[in-house]
C-alpha cells in the first residue's frame, strides 16, 4: 500500500520476528520435557541437558524443511490439534485444591513470595505488568500465520482476514476460560511457585506437558514454514540489495519451496536457541512484532486519511481502530 521501501522495512521486521519465534517455541518445547528428562535421569541415570533437546529439535526441523517442505508440516498440525483439544478437555473437567474461597478477582501475590519446600526456602519475585505482557504476547502472534502462507491459499484476500479474526476470537476465549479455571481451582501462591500447576488440576496430569509440547511443536512448525516464505517474498520484490534478493527469492523448481530462505531462517534459529532463556527471547520477539503490527496499523491509518483511490482493501476497517492500534503498539514498546 505504501510502496516497497516501507513495505520492505515492515517485511524485514516481520521475518525476523517469525525466525526468532522458531527458537522461542523450541525452548518452550524443551521446558515442557522437564518432567520426562527428570524421569529418565532418575530411572536410567542418563542426564539429558536442555541444550541437547534444543539443538536436536532444531536439527529435526531443519531436516524436515529442507527435504520435505511445508506439506509435512501442515499434515502434522492436524494430529497436534487433536491432542491439544484433548489436553484442554482434561484440564477443564479436572478439579484442583481451590483458591480458598477467595472472590477477589484483583488479588495478587506479595512483592516477594517466600515458598518453603523439601529443597529449602525459595523467594519468588512478583513480575510487573510489562514483564508479564512480554511473556504472554508471543502466544498471540500465531494468529497472523496466514500472512506468511498467502501464496499457498486459494483466495488469500478472503482467507487471511477471516482466518485472522477467527483465530483471534477463539484464542482469546480459550485464554480467558483457562484463566477463570485457574482462578477457581488453585491458590495464587501455588500458581506462582509451580509453572506446571495445571498438571495437578487436570484429571490426568501428564496430558498437560504433552499438550504444551504439542503446542510448542505446532507453533515451531508454523514459524519455520512462514518465515522463509516472508523472506522469499522480500527477495522476489528486490527488497534486499544486490544478488542476494534473487538468491532468496528463488524456490525449488517442482513446488517453489523457499529452500534458500529456509537456510537463512534455520541459521537464525540455531543462533537464538543457544540463549536457552525463554523470557529473554519472548521480550525480543515482542518488540519485533510490535514494530510490525504498529507500522501496519499506522499505514492503514495514513491510507484512510489520504483517501488514496488505489487503496481498496476488501476487508473494511475504521481509521480510529488503526490509529488506536498503532499508538498502543508504540506505547507498549
Coordinates of C-alpha atoms in Angstrom, one line a residue:
X1 CA 0.0 0.0 0.0
X2 CA 2.9 2.4 0.8
X3 CA 5.4 1.0 -1.7
X4 CA 8.4 -1.3 -1.5
X5 CA 10.5 0.9 0.8
X6 CA 8.1 1.0 3.7
X7 CA 6.5 -2.4 2.9
X8 CA 10.0 -4.0 2.7
X9 CA 11.0 -2.4 6.1
X10 CA 7.9 -3.9 7.8
X11 CA 8.6 -7.2 6.0
X12 CA 12.1 -7.5 7.3
X13 CA 10.8 -6.9 10.9
X14 CA 8.1 -9.5 10.3
X15 CA 10.6 -12.0 9.0
X16 CA 12.9 -11.5 12.0
X17 CA 10.1 -11.9 14.5
X18 CA 9.0 -15.1 12.7
X19 CA 12.5 -16.6 12.5
X20 CA 13.3 -15.8 16.2
X21 CA 9.9 -17.4 17.1
X22 CA 11.2 -20.7 15.9
X23 CA 13.8 -20.7 18.6
X24 CA 11.3 -19.4 21.2
X25 CA 9.0 -22.4 20.6
X26 CA 11.8 -24.9 20.6
X27 CA 12.9 -23.6 24.1
X28 CA 9.3 -23.9 25.2
X29 CA 9.2 -27.5 24.0
X30 CA 12.4 -28.2 26.0
X31 CA 10.7 -26.7 29.1
X32 CA 7.7 -29.0 28.7
X33 CA 10.0 -32.0 28.5
X34 CA 11.4 -31.3 32.0
X35 CA 9.4 -34.0 33.7
X36 CA 10.4 -36.6 31.2
X37 CA 14.2 -35.8 31.4
X38 CA 13.9 -35.9 35.2
X39 CA 12.3 -39.3 35.0
X40 CA 15.0 -40.6 32.6
X41 CA 17.7 -39.3 34.9
X42 CA 16.2 -40.9 38.0
X43 CA 15.4 -44.2 36.3
X44 CA 18.2 -44.8 33.9
X45 CA 20.9 -42.5 35.3
X46 CA 21.1 -40.7 31.9
X47 CA 21.4 -36.9 32.1
X48 CA 19.8 -35.1 29.2
X49 CA 20.8 -31.4 29.2
X50 CA 18.3 -28.8 27.8
X51 CA 20.8 -27.7 25.0
X52 CA 20.7 -31.3 23.7
X53 CA 16.9 -31.1 23.2
X54 CA 17.1 -27.5 21.8
X55 CA 19.7 -28.3 19.1
X56 CA 18.3 -31.8 18.5
X57 CA 14.8 -30.4 17.8
X58 CA 16.2 -27.5 15.7
X59 CA 18.2 -30.0 13.6
X60 CA 15.0 -32.1 13.1
X61 CA 13.0 -29.1 11.9
X62 CA 15.9 -28.1 9.6
X63 CA 15.9 -31.5 8.0
X64 CA 12.1 -31.5 7.6
X65 CA 12.1 -28.1 6.0
X66 CA 15.0 -28.7 3.6
X67 CA 13.8 -32.1 2.5
X68 CA 10.0 -32.3 2.8
X69 CA 8.9 -28.7 2.9
X70 CA 5.6 -27.2 4.2
X71 CA 3.4 -30.2 3.2
X72 CA 4.6 -32.5 6.0
X73 CA 4.3 -29.6 8.5
X74 CA 0.7 -28.9 7.6
X75 CA -0.2 -32.6 7.9
X76 CA 1.4 -32.9 11.3
X77 CA -0.6 -29.9 12.6
X78 CA -3.9 -31.9 12.2
X79 CA -2.7 -34.5 14.7
X80 CA -1.3 -31.8 17.0
X81 CA -4.7 -30.0 17.2
X82 CA -6.5 -33.2 18.3
X83 CA -4.0 -33.7 21.2
X84 CA -4.4 -30.0 22.2
X85 CA -8.2 -30.2 22.3
X86 CA -7.9 -33.4 24.4
X87 CA -5.5 -31.8 26.9
X88 CA -7.8 -28.7 27.3
X89 CA -10.8 -31.0 27.9
X90 CA -8.8 -32.9 30.6
X91 CA -7.8 -29.6 32.2
X92 CA -11.3 -28.1 32.3
X93 CA -13.1 -31.2 33.7
X94 CA -10.4 -31.7 36.4
X95 CA -10.6 -30.3 39.9
X96 CA -7.9 -28.6 41.9
X97 CA -7.4 -27.7 45.6
X98 CA -9.4 -24.5 45.1
X99 CA -8.5 -20.9 45.9
X100 CA -9.6 -20.9 49.5
X101 CA -13.0 -19.3 48.7
X102 CA -11.5 -16.0 47.6
X103 CA -13.6 -14.0 45.2
X104 CA -11.2 -11.1 44.8
X105 CA -10.5 -11.0 41.1
X106 CA -7.8 -8.4 41.6
X107 CA -5.9 -10.4 44.2
X108 CA -2.1 -10.9 43.7
X109 CA 0.9 -12.4 45.5
X110 CA 3.1 -10.2 47.7
X111 CA 6.1 -8.3 46.1
X112 CA 8.3 -11.2 47.3
X113 CA 6.7 -14.6 48.0
X114 CA 8.6 -16.9 50.3
X115 CA 7.9 -20.6 49.5
X116 CA 9.1 -23.4 51.8
X117 CA 9.6 -26.9 50.3
X118 CA 11.7 -30.0 50.8
X119 CA 14.6 -28.4 48.9
X120 CA 14.6 -25.3 51.2
X121 CA 13.3 -21.8 51.1
X122 CA 12.7 -20.1 47.8
X123 CA 11.9 -16.4 47.2
X124 CA 9.7 -15.6 44.2
X125 CA 9.6 -12.0 42.9
X126 CA 6.3 -10.7 41.5
X127 CA 6.5 -9.8 37.8
X128 CA 5.5 -6.3 36.7
X129 CA 2.6 -5.8 34.2
X130 CA 5.0 -5.2 31.3
X131 CA 7.2 -8.3 32.1
X132 CA 4.0 -10.5 32.1
X133 CA 2.9 -8.8 28.8
X134 CA 6.2 -9.7 27.1
X135 CA 6.0 -13.3 28.3
X136 CA 2.3 -13.7 27.1
X137 CA 2.3 -11.6 23.9
X138 CA 4.1 -14.2 21.7
X139 CA 1.2 -16.5 22.4
X140 CA -1.0 -14.2 20.3
X141 CA 1.4 -13.8 17.4
X142 CA 0.4 -17.1 15.8
X143 CA -2.9 -15.6 14.7
X144 CA -1.1 -13.9 11.8
X145 CA 0.4 -17.2 10.5
X146 CA -1.8 -16.9 7.4
X147 CA 0.1 -13.9 6.2
X148 CA 3.2 -16.0 5.6
X149 CA 1.2 -18.7 3.7
X150 CA -0.7 -16.3 1.4
X151 CA 1.0 -17.9 -1.7
X152 CA -0.4 -21.3 -0.6
X153 CA -4.0 -20.2 -0.1
X154 CA -6.7 -20.4 -2.8
X155 CA -8.2 -17.0 -2.0
X156 CA -5.8 -15.0 0.3
X157 CA -7.9 -11.8 0.4
X158 CA -10.8 -13.7 1.9
X159 CA -9.0 -16.4 3.9
X160 CA -6.4 -14.1 5.7
X161 CA -8.8 -11.6 7.3
X162 CA -11.4 -14.3 8.1
X163 CA -8.8 -16.7 9.5
X164 CA -7.0 -14.0 11.5
X165 CA -10.3 -12.8 13.1
X166 CA -11.5 -16.3 13.9
X167 CA -8.0 -17.2 15.3
X168 CA -8.1 -14.0 17.5
X169 CA -11.6 -14.7 18.8
X170 CA -11.0 -18.4 19.5
X171 CA -7.6 -17.8 21.1
X172 CA -8.9 -15.1 23.4
X173 CA -11.9 -17.2 24.5
X174 CA -9.6 -20.1 25.4
X175 CA -7.1 -17.9 27.3
X176 CA -9.9 -16.3 29.3
X177 CA -11.5 -19.6 30.1
X178 CA -8.1 -21.1 31.2
X179 CA -7.6 -18.0 33.5
X180 CA -11.0 -18.4 35.1
X181 CA -10.4 -22.1 35.6
X182 CA -7.1 -21.5 37.3
X183 CA -8.6 -18.8 39.5
X184 CA -11.2 -21.1 40.9
X185 CA -9.0 -24.2 41.1
X186 CA -5.8 -23.1 42.7
X187 CA -4.3 -20.7 45.3
X188 CA -2.3 -17.8 43.8
X189 CA 0.8 -18.9 45.7
X190 CA 0.7 -22.4 44.1
X191 CA 0.4 -20.9 40.6
X192 CA 3.3 -18.6 41.3
X193 CA 5.5 -21.4 42.7
X194 CA 4.8 -24.0 40.1
X195 CA 4.7 -23.2 36.4
X196 CA 3.0 -26.5 35.7
X197 CA 0.4 -26.5 38.4
X198 CA -2.2 -27.3 35.7
X199 CA -1.0 -30.9 36.0
X200 CA -2.5 -31.0 39.5
X201 CA -5.8 -29.8 38.2
X202 CA -6.2 -32.0 35.1
X203 CA -7.8 -35.4 35.5
X204 CA -4.6 -36.9 34.0
X205 CA -1.6 -34.8 34.9
X206 CA 0.8 -35.9 32.1
X207 CA -1.6 -34.6 29.4
X208 CA -0.6 -31.1 30.3
X209 CA 3.2 -31.3 29.4
X210 CA 2.2 -33.4 26.4
X211 CA -0.3 -30.6 25.3
X212 CA 2.3 -27.9 26.0
X213 CA 4.9 -29.9 23.9
X214 CA 2.3 -30.2 21.1
X215 CA 1.5 -26.5 21.3
X216 CA 5.2 -25.7 21.0
X217 CA 5.7 -28.1 18.1
X218 CA 2.8 -26.7 16.2
X219 CA 4.0 -23.2 16.7
X220 CA 7.6 -24.0 15.8
X221 CA 6.3 -25.8 12.6
X222 CA 4.2 -22.8 11.8
X223 CA 7.0 -20.3 12.3
X224 CA 9.6 -22.4 10.3
X225 CA 7.1 -22.7 7.5
X226 CA 6.1 -19.0 7.2
X227 CA 9.4 -17.2 8.0
X228 CA 11.1 -18.5 4.8
X229 CA 8.1 -17.5 2.7
X230 CA 8.2 -14.0 4.1
X231 CA 11.9 -13.7 3.2
X232 CA 11.3 -15.3 -0.2
X233 CA 8.6 -12.6 -0.9
X234 CA 11.1 -9.9 0.1
X235 CA 13.6 -11.4 -2.3
X236 CA 11.1 -11.6 -5.1
X237 CA 10.3 -7.9 -4.6
X238 CA 14.1 -7.0 -4.8
X239 CA 14.0 -5.5 -1.3
X240 CA 17.4 -6.7 -0.3
X241 CA 20.4 -5.2 -2.2
X242 CA 22.4 -6.9 -4.9
X243 CA 22.2 -10.5 -6.0
X244 CA 21.0 -11.7 -2.5
X245 CA 17.4 -10.8 -3.5
X246 CA 17.4 -13.1 -6.5
X247 CA 19.0 -15.9 -4.4
X248 CA 16.5 -15.5 -1.6
X249 CA 13.5 -15.2 -4.0
X250 CA 14.4 -18.4 -5.8
X251 CA 12.4 -21.5 -4.9
X252 CA 12.6 -25.2 -5.6
X253 CA 11.7 -26.0 -9.2
X254 CA 8.9 -28.5 -8.7
X255 CA 7.0 -26.7 -5.9
X256 CA 8.7 -23.3 -5.3
X257 CA 9.6 -24.3 -1.7
X258 CA 11.9 -21.4 -0.4
X259 CA 15.0 -23.5 0.3
X260 CA 17.4 -20.6 0.2
X261 CA 15.3 -18.5 2.6
X262 CA 14.9 -21.6 4.8
X263 CA 18.7 -21.8 5.2
X264 CA 18.8 -18.2 6.5
X265 CA 15.8 -18.9 8.8
X266 CA 17.4 -22.0 10.4
X267 CA 20.7 -20.3 10.9
X268 CA 18.9 -17.5 12.9
X269 CA 17.1 -20.3 14.8
X270 CA 20.3 -22.1 15.7
X271 CA 21.9 -18.8 16.9
X272 CA 18.9 -17.7 19.1
X273 CA 18.1 -21.2 20.5
X274 CA 21.5 -21.1 22.2
X275 CA 20.3 -18.4 24.6
X276 CA 18.0 -21.0 26.3
X277 CA 16.2 -18.2 28.1
X278 CA 12.5 -18.3 27.1
X279 CA 11.6 -15.0 28.8
X280 CA 14.5 -13.1 27.2
X281 CA 13.6 -14.4 23.8
X282 CA 10.0 -13.5 24.4
X283 CA 11.0 -9.9 25.0
X284 CA 12.9 -9.8 21.7
X285 CA 10.0 -11.3 19.8
X286 CA 7.5 -8.9 21.4
X287 CA 9.5 -5.9 20.2
X288 CA 9.8 -7.1 16.6
X289 CA 6.1 -8.0 16.4
X290 CA 5.2 -4.6 18.0
X291 CA 7.2 -2.8 15.3
X292 CA 5.4 -4.9 12.6
X293 CA 1.8 -4.5 14.0
X294 CA 2.3 -0.9 14.9
X295 CA 3.6 0.0 11.4
X296 CA 0.8 -1.9 9.6
X297 CA -1.8 -0.1 11.8
X298 CA -0.2 3.3 11.0
X299 CA 0.0 2.6 7.3
X300 CA -3.7 1.7 7.3
X301 CA -4.5 5.0 9.2
X302 CA -2.5 7.1 6.8
X303 CA -4.2 5.5 3.8
X304 CA -7.6 6.3 5.4
X305 CA -6.5 9.9 5.9
X306 CA -5.0 10.3 2.4
X307 CA -8.2 8.8 0.7
X308 CA -5.9 7.1 -1.8
X309 CA -8.2 5.9 -4.7
X310 CA -5.9 2.9 -5.3
X311 CA -6.3 1.8 -1.6
X312 CA -9.3 -0.6 -1.9
X313 CA -8.9 -3.4 0.7
X314 CA -11.7 -6.0 0.6
X315 CA -11.6 -6.1 4.4
X316 CA -13.0 -2.8 5.7
X317 CA -11.6 -1.2 8.8
X318 CA -12.1 2.1 10.6
X319 CA -9.4 4.8 10.8
X320 CA -9.7 5.2 14.5
X321 CA -9.2 1.5 15.1
X322 CA -6.0 1.6 13.1
X323 CA -4.8 4.8 14.9
X324 CA -5.6 3.3 18.3
X325 CA -3.7 0.0 17.4
X326 CA -0.7 1.9 16.1
X327 CA -0.4 4.2 19.1
X328 CA -0.9 1.4 21.6
X329 CA 1.8 -0.7 19.9
X330 CA 4.4 2.0 20.2
X331 CA 3.4 3.0 23.7
X332 CA 3.8 -0.7 24.8
X333 CA 7.2 -0.8 23.2

